[in-house]
mmCIF file of C-alpha atoms in Angstrom:
data_model
loop_
_atom_site.group_PDB
_atom_site.id
_atom_site.type_symbol
_atom_site.label_atom_id
_atom_site.label_comp_id
_atom_site.label_asym_id
_atom_site.label_seq_id
_atom_site.Cartn_x
_atom_site.Cartn_y
_atom_site.Cartn_z
ATOM 1 C CA MET A 1 0.132 0.185 0.293
ATOM 2 C CA LEU A 2 0.828 3.321 -0.955
ATOM 3 C CA VAL A 3 0.522 6.337 2.071
ATOM 4 C CA VAL A 4 1.000 9.879 1.007
ATOM 5 C CA GLU A 5 1.139 12.074 4.067
ATOM 6 C CA ASP A 6 3.034 14.607 4.573
ATOM 7 C CA ASP A 7 1.653 15.431 8.525
ATOM 8 C CA LEU A 8 3.929 13.295 10.602
ATOM 9 C CA ARG A 9 1.215 12.644 12.947
ATOM 10 C CA THR A 10 -1.556 11.365 10.658
ATOM 11 C CA ARG A 11 1.294 9.466 8.911
ATOM 12 C CA GLU A 12 2.273 7.679 12.328
ATOM 13 C CA LEU A 13 -1.365 7.335 12.790
ATOM 14 C CA VAL A 14 -2.619 5.280 9.368
ATOM 15 C CA ARG A 15 0.992 3.247 9.658
ATOM 16 C CA GLU A 16 -0.474 2.244 13.612
ATOM 17 C CA SER A 17 -3.986 1.829 11.545
ATOM 18 C CA LEU A 18 -2.170 -0.266 9.295
ATOM 19 C CA GLU A 19 -0.007 -2.640 11.093
ATOM 20 C CA GLY A 20 0.265 -6.283 10.740
ATOM 21 C CA LYS A 21 -2.343 -5.629 8.193
ATOM 22 C CA ALA A 22 -0.369 -4.346 4.962
ATOM 23 C CA GLN A 23 2.881 -4.206 4.144
ATOM 24 C CA THR A 24 3.474 0.023 3.677
ATOM 25 C CA THR A 25 5.335 2.227 1.888
ATOM 26 C CA LEU A 26 5.324 5.754 2.896
ATOM 27 C CA VAL A 27 5.954 9.197 1.243
ATOM 28 C CA GLY A 28 5.283 12.838 2.091
ATOM 29 C CA THR A 29 5.334 14.904 -1.317
ATOM 30 C CA CYS A 30 3.871 14.162 -4.856
ATOM 31 C CA ALA A 31 7.080 13.659 -6.664
ATOM 32 C CA GLU A 32 7.641 10.676 -4.252
ATOM 33 C CA ALA A 33 4.550 9.397 -4.682
ATOM 34 C CA LEU A 34 4.831 9.207 -8.215
ATOM 35 C CA HIS A 35 8.316 7.767 -7.981
ATOM 36 C CA ALA A 36 6.664 5.047 -6.024
ATOM 37 C CA ALA A 37 3.647 4.696 -8.224
ATOM 38 C CA GLY A 38 6.222 4.475 -11.442
ATOM 39 C CA GLU A 39 8.579 0.906 -9.373
ATOM 40 C CA ARG A 40 5.785 -0.545 -8.960
ATOM 41 C CA GLU A 41 1.854 -0.866 -8.718
ATOM 42 C CA PHE A 42 0.301 -0.656 -5.387
ATOM 43 C CA ASP A 43 -2.969 -2.640 -4.080
ATOM 44 C CA VAL A 44 -4.205 0.802 -2.448
ATOM 45 C CA ALA A 45 -3.306 4.102 -2.619
ATOM 46 C CA ILE A 46 -4.294 6.594 0.270
ATOM 47 C CA VAL A 47 -3.364 10.241 -0.463
ATOM 48 C CA ASP A 48 -3.154 13.501 1.351
ATOM 49 C CA ARG A 49 -5.024 16.479 -0.322
ATOM 50 C CA MET A 50 -2.810 19.174 1.416
ATOM 51 C CA LEU A 51 1.051 18.505 0.081
ATOM 52 C CA PRO A 52 3.706 20.416 0.254
ATOM 53 C CA ASP A 53 4.471 20.364 -3.290
ATOM 54 C CA ILE A 54 1.203 20.203 -5.069
ATOM 55 C CA ASP A 55 -2.570 19.500 -4.535
ATOM 56 C CA GLY A 56 -2.729 15.720 -3.693
ATOM 57 C CA ILE A 57 -5.485 16.003 -6.639
ATOM 58 C CA GLU A 58 -3.033 16.049 -9.112
ATOM 59 C CA VAL A 59 -1.591 12.904 -7.432
ATOM 60 C CA VAL A 60 -4.579 10.912 -8.572
ATOM 61 C CA THR A 61 -5.148 12.474 -12.315
ATOM 62 C CA GLU A 62 -1.267 11.826 -13.345
ATOM 63 C CA LEU A 63 -2.212 8.162 -11.857
ATOM 64 C CA ARG A 64 -5.038 8.124 -13.998
ATOM 65 C CA ARG A 65 -3.642 9.176 -16.834
ATOM 66 C CA ARG A 66 -0.791 6.808 -16.653
ATOM 67 C CA GLY A 67 -3.719 4.000 -16.571
ATOM 68 C CA SER A 68 -3.375 2.978 -12.951
ATOM 69 C CA GLN A 69 -6.013 1.155 -11.789
ATOM 70 C CA THR A 70 -4.940 1.481 -8.126
ATOM 71 C CA PRO A 71 -7.493 2.448 -5.539
ATOM 72 C CA ILE A 72 -7.075 5.761 -3.953
ATOM 73 C CA LEU A 73 -8.306 7.215 -0.827
ATOM 74 C CA LEU A 74 -7.863 10.379 -0.856
ATOM 75 C CA LEU A 75 -7.352 12.209 2.959
ATOM 76 C CA THR A 76 -8.581 15.513 3.258
ATOM 77 C CA ALA A 77 -8.984 18.667 6.344
ATOM 78 C CA LEU A 78 -11.588 19.482 3.194
ATOM 79 C CA GLY A 79 -14.941 18.049 3.965
ATOM 80 C CA SER A 80 -17.535 20.523 1.529
ATOM 81 C CA VAL A 81 -19.151 18.152 -1.086
ATOM 82 C CA ASN A 82 -17.655 20.407 -3.608
ATOM 83 C CA ASP A 83 -14.093 19.442 -2.222
ATOM 84 C CA ARG A 84 -15.501 15.287 -2.384
ATOM 85 C CA VAL A 85 -17.266 15.801 -6.050
ATOM 86 C CA ARG A 86 -13.713 17.548 -7.101
ATOM 87 C CA GLY A 87 -11.794 14.774 -5.726
ATOM 88 C CA LEU A 88 -13.490 12.030 -7.489
ATOM 89 C CA ASP A 89 -13.752 13.564 -10.313
ATOM 90 C CA ALA A 90 -10.128 13.213 -11.092
ATOM 91 C CA GLY A 91 -10.398 9.763 -10.454
ATOM 92 C CA ALA A 92 -9.866 8.812 -6.627
ATOM 93 C CA ASP A 93 -12.216 6.218 -5.634
ATOM 94 C CA ASP A 94 -13.314 7.033 -2.126
ATOM 95 C CA TYR A 95 -12.401 10.252 0.394
ATOM 96 C CA LEU A 96 -12.367 10.125 4.285
ATOM 97 C CA VAL A 97 -12.127 13.954 5.761
ATOM 98 C CA LYS A 98 -9.855 14.662 8.948
ATOM 99 C CA PRO A 99 -10.283 13.727 11.772
ATOM 100 C CA PHE A 100 -10.701 10.216 11.313
ATOM 101 C CA ALA A 101 -11.401 7.394 13.346
ATOM 102 C CA GLN A 102 -8.381 4.724 12.731
ATOM 103 C CA THR A 103 -11.374 1.416 13.055
ATOM 104 C CA GLU A 104 -13.239 4.025 9.755
ATOM 105 C CA LEU A 105 -9.906 4.207 7.878
ATOM 106 C CA LEU A 106 -9.656 -0.035 8.094
ATOM 107 C CA ALA A 107 -12.795 0.013 7.344
ATOM 108 C CA ARG A 108 -12.755 2.038 3.854
ATOM 109 C CA VAL A 109 -9.403 0.504 3.138
ATOM 110 C CA ALA A 110 -10.850 -3.365 3.761
ATOM 111 C CA ALA A 111 -13.736 -2.535 0.665
ATOM 112 C CA LEU A 112 -11.005 -1.035 -1.497
ATOM 113 C CA TYR A 113 -9.266 -4.360 -1.501
ATOM 114 C CA ARG A 114 -12.339 -6.131 -2.408
ATOM 115 C CA ARG A 115 -13.577 -3.696 -4.975
ATOM 116 C CA PRO A 116 -12.586 -5.789 -8.065
ATOM 117 C CA LEU A 117 -10.553 -3.762 -10.718
ATOM 118 C CA LEU A 118 -12.254 -3.392 -14.061
ATOM 119 C CA GLY A 119 -10.314 -4.856 -16.136
ATOM 120 C CA ALA A 120 -10.004 -8.307 -13.150
ATOM 121 C CA ARG A 121 -11.964 -10.303 -15.802
ATOM 122 C CA THR A 122 -11.586 -8.311 -18.924
ATOM 123 C CA THR A 123 -9.768 -5.969 -20.397
ATOM 124 C CA GLN A 124 -11.266 -4.898 -23.538
ATOM 125 C CA ILE A 125 -15.326 -4.074 -24.129
ATOM 126 C CA SER A 126 -16.554 -3.519 -27.468
ATOM 127 C CA VAL A 127 -20.233 -2.519 -27.694
ATOM 128 C CA ARG A 128 -21.154 -1.045 -31.312
ATOM 129 C CA ASP A 129 -18.748 0.980 -32.711
ATOM 130 C CA ILE A 130 -17.232 1.862 -29.380
ATOM 131 C CA ASP A 131 -14.217 -0.010 -28.157
ATOM 132 C CA ILE A 132 -12.975 0.350 -24.661
ATOM 133 C CA ASP A 133 -9.579 -0.490 -23.217
ATOM 134 C CA LEU A 134 -9.814 -0.994 -19.249
ATOM 135 C CA LEU A 135 -6.497 -1.289 -18.380
ATOM 136 C CA GLY A 136 -4.975 2.089 -20.508
ATOM 137 C CA ARG A 137 -8.515 3.768 -20.128
ATOM 138 C CA ARG A 138 -8.464 4.342 -23.366
ATOM 139 C CA VAL A 139 -11.777 4.526 -25.644
ATOM 140 C CA ARG A 140 -11.820 5.024 -29.638
ATOM 141 C CA ARG A 141 -15.514 5.100 -31.858
ATOM 142 C CA ALA A 142 -15.182 3.871 -34.957
ATOM 143 C CA GLY A 143 -11.037 3.794 -34.956
ATOM 144 C CA GLN A 144 -11.393 7.527 -33.261
ATOM 145 C CA THR A 145 -10.520 8.033 -30.221
ATOM 146 C CA VAL A 146 -12.115 9.922 -27.828
ATOM 147 C CA HIS A 147 -10.515 11.410 -25.002
ATOM 148 C CA LEU A 148 -12.233 11.503 -21.555
ATOM 149 C CA GLN A 149 -12.149 12.548 -17.622
ATOM 150 C CA PRO A 150 -11.591 9.849 -15.849
ATOM 151 C CA ARG A 151 -15.848 10.327 -13.739
ATOM 152 C CA GLU A 152 -16.774 10.047 -17.745
ATOM 153 C CA PHE A 153 -14.667 6.715 -18.947
ATOM 154 C CA ASP A 154 -16.054 5.343 -15.270
ATOM 155 C CA LEU A 155 -19.363 5.843 -16.555
ATOM 156 C CA LEU A 156 -19.356 4.370 -20.181
ATOM 157 C CA ALA A 157 -17.279 1.581 -18.739
ATOM 158 C CA LEU A 158 -20.337 0.985 -16.459
ATOM 159 C CA LEU A 159 -22.611 1.504 -19.506
ATOM 160 C CA ALA A 160 -20.529 -0.795 -21.413
ATOM 161 C CA GLN A 161 -20.437 -3.421 -18.806
ATOM 162 C CA HIS A 162 -24.780 -3.110 -18.940
ATOM 163 C CA ALA A 163 -24.846 -2.871 -22.143
ATOM 164 C CA GLY A 164 -28.671 -3.304 -23.585
ATOM 165 C CA ARG A 165 -29.828 -3.505 -19.871
ATOM 166 C CA PRO A 166 -30.836 0.031 -17.799
ATOM 167 C CA VAL A 167 -28.051 1.516 -15.377
ATOM 168 C CA THR A 168 -30.446 3.860 -12.824
ATOM 169 C CA ARG A 169 -28.936 6.547 -10.984
ATOM 170 C CA LYS A 170 -28.126 4.843 -7.953
ATOM 171 C CA MET A 171 -26.019 2.712 -9.473
ATOM 172 C CA PHE A 172 -24.057 5.327 -11.040
ATOM 173 C CA LEU A 173 -23.680 7.443 -7.709
ATOM 174 C CA GLU A 174 -22.630 4.272 -5.420
ATOM 175 C CA GLN A 175 -20.647 2.721 -8.203
ATOM 176 C CA VAL A 176 -19.160 5.622 -9.984
ATOM 177 C CA TRP A 177 -18.911 7.696 -6.929
ATOM 178 C CA CYS A 178 -18.960 5.800 -4.031
ATOM 179 C CA ILE A 179 -22.161 7.955 -3.078
ATOM 180 C CA HIS A 180 -25.266 6.846 -1.504
ATOM 181 C CA TYR A 181 -28.515 8.078 -3.181
ATOM 182 C CA ASP A 182 -29.090 11.706 -3.020
ATOM 183 C CA PRO A 183 -31.800 12.490 -4.985
ATOM 184 C CA THR A 184 -30.820 16.589 -4.764
ATOM 185 C CA THR A 185 -28.081 16.033 -6.621
ATOM 186 C CA ASN A 186 -27.110 16.126 -10.663
ATOM 187 C CA ILE A 187 -23.451 14.956 -11.266
ATOM 188 C CA VAL A 188 -24.977 11.928 -13.438
ATOM 189 C CA GLU A 189 -27.072 13.990 -15.293
ATOM 190 C CA SER A 190 -24.087 16.362 -15.671
ATOM 191 C CA HIS A 191 -21.351 13.854 -16.461
ATOM 192 C CA ILE A 192 -24.029 12.086 -19.158
ATOM 193 C CA SER A 193 -24.070 15.218 -21.110
ATOM 194 C CA ARG A 194 -20.949 15.473 -21.203
ATOM 195 C CA LEU A 195 -19.926 12.026 -22.010
ATOM 196 C CA ARG A 196 -22.864 11.820 -25.033
ATOM 197 C CA SER A 197 -21.325 15.143 -26.348
ATOM 198 C CA LYS A 198 -18.116 13.454 -26.928
ATOM 199 C CA LEU A 199 -19.341 9.946 -27.421
ATOM 200 C CA LYS A 200 -21.277 12.256 -30.517
ATOM 201 C CA ARG A 201 -18.614 14.549 -32.084
ATOM 202 C CA GLY A 202 -18.890 13.461 -35.935
ATOM 203 C CA PHE A 203 -21.314 11.372 -35.398
ATOM 204 C CA LYS A 204 -24.801 11.609 -36.352
ATOM 205 C CA ASP A 205 -26.306 8.462 -33.114
ATOM 206 C CA ASP A 206 -26.396 9.051 -29.657
ATOM 207 C CA PRO A 207 -24.790 5.482 -28.449
ATOM 208 C CA ILE A 208 -26.489 6.448 -24.564
ATOM 209 C CA GLU A 209 -30.201 5.854 -24.560
ATOM 210 C CA THR A 210 -32.310 8.152 -21.639
ATOM 211 C CA ILE A 211 -34.902 6.261 -20.050
ATOM 212 C CA GLN A 212 -37.601 8.043 -18.609
ATOM 213 C CA ASN A 213 -37.334 8.213 -14.650
ATOM 214 C CA VAL A 214 -35.407 5.318 -14.481
ATOM 215 C CA GLY A 215 -31.653 5.990 -15.596
ATOM 216 C CA TYR A 216 -29.896 5.537 -18.676
ATOM 217 C CA ARG A 217 -28.553 2.836 -21.531
ATOM 218 C CA MET A 218 -25.795 1.572 -24.191
ATOM 219 C CA ARG A 219 -27.462 0.851 -27.187
ATOM 220 C CA GLU A 220 -26.521 -2.429 -28.419
ATOM 221 C CA SER A 221 -26.787 -1.521 -31.875
ATOM 222 C CA VAL A 222 -27.111 1.349 -34.362
#
């Protein structure tokens, strides 16, 4: 496990919490984190938001840009909804606000260990004229590269894995953002809108179908 935390007290708390449960690599800066991640793929990464050299979100963004599938837990003192959404949109899998209880940290880390990687069973999905590389996190439509943000990619992967079947708003929130159902947020709709726009660019048809009062479905045929 990779732990990226510059605060010595917090780092020691995390180390004590994980002692005997996981072998950890402790670093305190973004540069050290990216160097360590370049040497090997970690089972889980715990990344602090407030690093001395750069925002921890940049660590997450760079790891996802490199194609890393490591589950990432963000630690932060910034606990607003917007802060959490920004971290999750960058590619983090979960978010824990400081101060935190050791028991909650362990529970969240255990959940990340249990979560299967998208590429655990297959590394490629093809639906219609859309090809999705789950490990490399790359998308092509009719041979043309489609550049997606991390959450847009996750939405498309979930839709493709359920091609021909509805994916509910609740499923998107829980599986992509790790957020329990919240009727007040339009985060799913706004991200689906951007995803659709990118997939349709240069094409006449929309591969994503809206199912009124249910969610969305990936069309299997043109």
